[in-house]
XYZ file of N, CA and C in Angstrom:
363
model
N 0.820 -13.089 15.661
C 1.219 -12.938 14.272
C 0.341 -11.908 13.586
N 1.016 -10.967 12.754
C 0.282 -10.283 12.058
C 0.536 -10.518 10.925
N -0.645 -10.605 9.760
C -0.083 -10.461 8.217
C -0.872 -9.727 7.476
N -0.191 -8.770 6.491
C -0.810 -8.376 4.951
C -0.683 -9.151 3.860
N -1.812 -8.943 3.703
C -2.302 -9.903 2.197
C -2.584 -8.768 1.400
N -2.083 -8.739 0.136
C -2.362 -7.929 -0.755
C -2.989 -8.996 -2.000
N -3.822 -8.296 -3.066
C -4.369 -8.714 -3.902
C -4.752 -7.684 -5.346
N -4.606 -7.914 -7.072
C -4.861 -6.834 -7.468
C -4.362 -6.496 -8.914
N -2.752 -7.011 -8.384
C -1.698 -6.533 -8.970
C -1.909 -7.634 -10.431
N -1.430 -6.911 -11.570
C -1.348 -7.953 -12.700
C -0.850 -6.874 -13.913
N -1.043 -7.141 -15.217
C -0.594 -6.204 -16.710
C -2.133 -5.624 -17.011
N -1.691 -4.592 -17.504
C -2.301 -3.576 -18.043
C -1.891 -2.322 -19.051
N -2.611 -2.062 -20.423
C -2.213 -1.391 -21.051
C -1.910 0.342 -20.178
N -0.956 0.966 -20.943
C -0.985 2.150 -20.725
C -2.388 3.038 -20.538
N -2.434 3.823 -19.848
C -4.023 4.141 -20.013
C -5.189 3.777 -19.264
N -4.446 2.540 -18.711
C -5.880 1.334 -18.216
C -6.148 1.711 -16.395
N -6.478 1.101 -16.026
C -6.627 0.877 -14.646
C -6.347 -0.221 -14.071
N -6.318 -0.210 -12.567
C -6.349 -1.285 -11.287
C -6.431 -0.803 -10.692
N -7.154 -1.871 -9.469
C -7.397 -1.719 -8.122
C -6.667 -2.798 -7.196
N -5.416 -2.333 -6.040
C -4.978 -3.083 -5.298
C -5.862 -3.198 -4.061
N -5.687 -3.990 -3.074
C -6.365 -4.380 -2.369
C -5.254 -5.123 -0.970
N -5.417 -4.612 0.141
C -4.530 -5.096 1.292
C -5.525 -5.606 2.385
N -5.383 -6.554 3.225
C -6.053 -6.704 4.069
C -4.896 -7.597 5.560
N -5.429 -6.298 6.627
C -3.964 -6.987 7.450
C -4.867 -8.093 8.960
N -4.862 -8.583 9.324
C -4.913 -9.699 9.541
C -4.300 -9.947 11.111
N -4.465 -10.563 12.276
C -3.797 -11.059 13.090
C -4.364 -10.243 14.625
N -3.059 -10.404 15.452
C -3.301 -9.894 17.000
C -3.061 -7.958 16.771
N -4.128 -7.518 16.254
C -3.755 -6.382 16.304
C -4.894 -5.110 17.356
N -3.651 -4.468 17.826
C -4.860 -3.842 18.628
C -5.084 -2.473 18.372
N -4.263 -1.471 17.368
C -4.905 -0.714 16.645
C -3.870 -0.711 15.301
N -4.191 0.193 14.355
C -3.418 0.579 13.141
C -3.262 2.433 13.250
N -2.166 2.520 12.535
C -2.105 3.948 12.499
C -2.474 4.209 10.834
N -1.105 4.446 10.176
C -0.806 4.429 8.757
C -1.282 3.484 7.929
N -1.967 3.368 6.835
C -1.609 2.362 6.334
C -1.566 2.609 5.147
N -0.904 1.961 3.887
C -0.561 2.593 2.755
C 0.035 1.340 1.836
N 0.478 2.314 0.503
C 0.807 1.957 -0.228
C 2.563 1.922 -1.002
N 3.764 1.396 -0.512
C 5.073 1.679 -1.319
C 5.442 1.144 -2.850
N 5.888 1.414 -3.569
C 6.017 0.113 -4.459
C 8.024 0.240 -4.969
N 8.253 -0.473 -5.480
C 9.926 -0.318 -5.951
C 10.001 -1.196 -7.463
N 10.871 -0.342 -8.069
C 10.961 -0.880 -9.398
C 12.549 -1.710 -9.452
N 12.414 -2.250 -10.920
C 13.666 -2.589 -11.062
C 15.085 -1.674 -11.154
N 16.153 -2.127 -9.993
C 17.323 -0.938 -10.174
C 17.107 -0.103 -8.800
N 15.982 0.547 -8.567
C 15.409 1.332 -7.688
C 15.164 1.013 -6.482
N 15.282 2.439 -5.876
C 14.625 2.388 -3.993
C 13.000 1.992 -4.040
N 12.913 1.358 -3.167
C 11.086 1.493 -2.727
C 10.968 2.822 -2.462
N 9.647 3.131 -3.014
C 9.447 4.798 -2.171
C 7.425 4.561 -2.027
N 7.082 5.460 -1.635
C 6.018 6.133 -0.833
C 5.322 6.119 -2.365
N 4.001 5.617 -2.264
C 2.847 6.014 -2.952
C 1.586 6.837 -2.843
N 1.324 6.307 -1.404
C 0.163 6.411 -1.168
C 0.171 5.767 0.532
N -0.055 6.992 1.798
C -0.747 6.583 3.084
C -2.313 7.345 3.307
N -3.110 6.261 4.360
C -3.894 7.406 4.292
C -3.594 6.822 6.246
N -3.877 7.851 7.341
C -3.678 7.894 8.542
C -5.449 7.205 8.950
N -5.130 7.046 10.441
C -6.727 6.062 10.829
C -7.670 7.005 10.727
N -7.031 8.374 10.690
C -8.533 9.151 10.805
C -8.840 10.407 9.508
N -8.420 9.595 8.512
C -8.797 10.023 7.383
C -7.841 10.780 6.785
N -6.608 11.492 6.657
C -5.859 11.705 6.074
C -4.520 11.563 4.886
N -4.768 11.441 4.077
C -3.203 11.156 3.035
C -2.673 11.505 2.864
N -1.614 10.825 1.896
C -0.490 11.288 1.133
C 0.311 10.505 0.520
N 0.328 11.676 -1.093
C 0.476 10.812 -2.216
C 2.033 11.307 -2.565
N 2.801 10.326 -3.257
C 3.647 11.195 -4.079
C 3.357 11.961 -5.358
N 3.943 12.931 -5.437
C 3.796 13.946 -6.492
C 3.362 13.015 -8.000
N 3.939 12.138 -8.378
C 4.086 11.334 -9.197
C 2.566 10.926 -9.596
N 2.154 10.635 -8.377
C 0.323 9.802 -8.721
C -0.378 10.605 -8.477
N -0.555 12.019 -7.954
C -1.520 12.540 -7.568
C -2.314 12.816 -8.513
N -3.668 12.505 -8.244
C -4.413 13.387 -9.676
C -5.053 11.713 -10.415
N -4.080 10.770 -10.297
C -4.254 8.905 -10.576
C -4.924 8.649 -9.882
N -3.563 8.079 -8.645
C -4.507 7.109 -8.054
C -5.143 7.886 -6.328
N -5.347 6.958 -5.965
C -6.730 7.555 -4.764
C -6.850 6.053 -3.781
N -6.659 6.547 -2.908
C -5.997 5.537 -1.532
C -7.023 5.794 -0.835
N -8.043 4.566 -0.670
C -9.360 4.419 1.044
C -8.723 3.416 1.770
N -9.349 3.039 2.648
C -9.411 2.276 3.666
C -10.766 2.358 4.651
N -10.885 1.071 5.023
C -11.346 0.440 5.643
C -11.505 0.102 7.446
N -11.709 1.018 8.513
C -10.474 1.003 9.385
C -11.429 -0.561 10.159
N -12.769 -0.570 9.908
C -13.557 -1.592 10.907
C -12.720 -3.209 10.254
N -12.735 -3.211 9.119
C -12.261 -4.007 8.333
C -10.547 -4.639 8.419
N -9.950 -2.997 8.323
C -8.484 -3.084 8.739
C -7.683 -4.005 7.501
N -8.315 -2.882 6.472
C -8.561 -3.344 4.912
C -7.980 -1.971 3.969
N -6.637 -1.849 3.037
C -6.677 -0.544 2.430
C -6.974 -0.826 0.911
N -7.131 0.177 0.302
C -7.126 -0.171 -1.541
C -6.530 0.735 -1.933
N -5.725 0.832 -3.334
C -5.637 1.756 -3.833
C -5.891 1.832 -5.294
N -6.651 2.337 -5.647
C -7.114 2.711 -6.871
C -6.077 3.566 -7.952
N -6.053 2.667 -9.425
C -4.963 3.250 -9.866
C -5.151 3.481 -11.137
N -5.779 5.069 -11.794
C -6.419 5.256 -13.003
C -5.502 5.868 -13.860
N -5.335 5.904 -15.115
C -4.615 6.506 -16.135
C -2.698 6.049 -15.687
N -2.869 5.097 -15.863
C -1.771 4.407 -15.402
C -0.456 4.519 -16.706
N 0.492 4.595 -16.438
C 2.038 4.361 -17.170
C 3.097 3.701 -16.523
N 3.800 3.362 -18.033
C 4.780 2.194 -17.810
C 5.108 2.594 -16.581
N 6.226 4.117 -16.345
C 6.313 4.427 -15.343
C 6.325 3.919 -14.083
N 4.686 3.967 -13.707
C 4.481 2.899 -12.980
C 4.896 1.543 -12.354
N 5.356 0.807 -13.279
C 5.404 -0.685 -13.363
C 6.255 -0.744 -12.187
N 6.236 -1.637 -11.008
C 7.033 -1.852 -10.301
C 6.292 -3.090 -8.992
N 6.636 -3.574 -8.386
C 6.155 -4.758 -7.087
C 5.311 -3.210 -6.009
N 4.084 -3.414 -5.939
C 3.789 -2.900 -4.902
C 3.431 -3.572 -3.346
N 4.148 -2.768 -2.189
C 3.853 -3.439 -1.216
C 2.821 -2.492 -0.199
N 1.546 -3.509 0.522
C 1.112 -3.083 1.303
C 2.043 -2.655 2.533
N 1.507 -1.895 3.495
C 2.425 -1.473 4.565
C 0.832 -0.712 5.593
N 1.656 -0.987 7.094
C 0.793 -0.568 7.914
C 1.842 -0.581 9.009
N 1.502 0.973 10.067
C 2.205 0.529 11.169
C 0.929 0.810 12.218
N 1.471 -0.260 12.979
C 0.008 -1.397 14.021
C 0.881 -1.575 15.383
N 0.219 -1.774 16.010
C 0.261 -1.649 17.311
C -0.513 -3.424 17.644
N 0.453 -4.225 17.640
C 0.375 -5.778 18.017
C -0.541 -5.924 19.179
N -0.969 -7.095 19.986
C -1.183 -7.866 21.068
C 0.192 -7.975 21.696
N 0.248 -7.533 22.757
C 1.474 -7.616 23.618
C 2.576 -6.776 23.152
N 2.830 -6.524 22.318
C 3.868 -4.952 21.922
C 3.762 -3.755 22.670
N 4.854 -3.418 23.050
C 4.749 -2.076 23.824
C 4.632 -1.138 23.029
N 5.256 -0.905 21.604
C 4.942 0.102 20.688
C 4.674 -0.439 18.915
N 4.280 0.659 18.709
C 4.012 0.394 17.383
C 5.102 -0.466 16.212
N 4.727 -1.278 15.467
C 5.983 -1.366 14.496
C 5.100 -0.952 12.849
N 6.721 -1.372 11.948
C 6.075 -1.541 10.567
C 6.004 -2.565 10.385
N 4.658 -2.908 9.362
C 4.800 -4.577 9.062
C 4.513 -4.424 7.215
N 5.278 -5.405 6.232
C 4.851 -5.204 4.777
C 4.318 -6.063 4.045
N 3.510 -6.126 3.245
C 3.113 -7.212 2.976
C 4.192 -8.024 1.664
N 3.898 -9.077 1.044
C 4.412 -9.540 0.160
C 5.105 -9.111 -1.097
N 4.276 -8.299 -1.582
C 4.166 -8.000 -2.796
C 3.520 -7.905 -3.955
N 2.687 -7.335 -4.462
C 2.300 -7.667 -5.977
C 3.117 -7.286 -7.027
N 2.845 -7.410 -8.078
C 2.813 -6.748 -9.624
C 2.718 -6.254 -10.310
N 2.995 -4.831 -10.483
C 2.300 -4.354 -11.613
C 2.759 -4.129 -12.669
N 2.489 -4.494 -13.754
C 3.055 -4.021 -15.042
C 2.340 -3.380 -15.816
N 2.906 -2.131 -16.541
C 2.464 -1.334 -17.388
C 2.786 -1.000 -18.812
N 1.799 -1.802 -19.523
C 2.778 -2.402 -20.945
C 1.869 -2.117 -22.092
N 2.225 -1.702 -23.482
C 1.143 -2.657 -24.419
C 1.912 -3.261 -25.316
């Protein structure tokens, strides 16, 4: 079993900040990607924020310049940091990682739950 746990998500004025927090969990025997999607109401999920195992990202056009995506790889832990935030924004963000299981012949995607974010005053 593998799981993401995300943690983070909650309201915040326009302007404000958060920090999400993923941590994936289980029979895993490496990670590649791991990142950030989120989807609003009405809307597709799309791409926020990956960063690759050996240090690389990518943001959508939308946040660049905001927020700012680390990770953790000993940990197998991502965050994403999310400054000067708008309503915009507001939508369920999901962790995401594609991992390479115990006993899997290839890689899959796995997502986590979900958080919250709202961007309000």
């Amino acid at each position: 079993q593998v799981q993401l746990v995300e943690s983070g998500g909650g309201l915040v004025q326009p302007g404000g900040s958060l920090r999400l927090s993923c941590a994936a969990s289980g029979s895993i025997v490496l990670i590649n990607d791991m990142g950030w999607y989120r989807q609003a109401p009405g809307k597709e999920r799309e791409l926020v924020a990956t960063v690759h195992s050996g240090g690389s990202t990518n943001y959508a056009d939308s946040v660049k310049g905001r927020f700012t995506i680390s990770r953790d790889n000993a940990k197998n832990t991502v965050s994403l940091q999310m400054n000067s935030l708008k309503p915009d924004d507001t939508a369920v963000y999901y962790c995401y990682a594609n991992l390479l299981r115990f006993g899997d012949l290839r890689v899959r995607d796995y997502w986590g739950q979900g958080t919250q974010v709202t961007v309000s005053s």
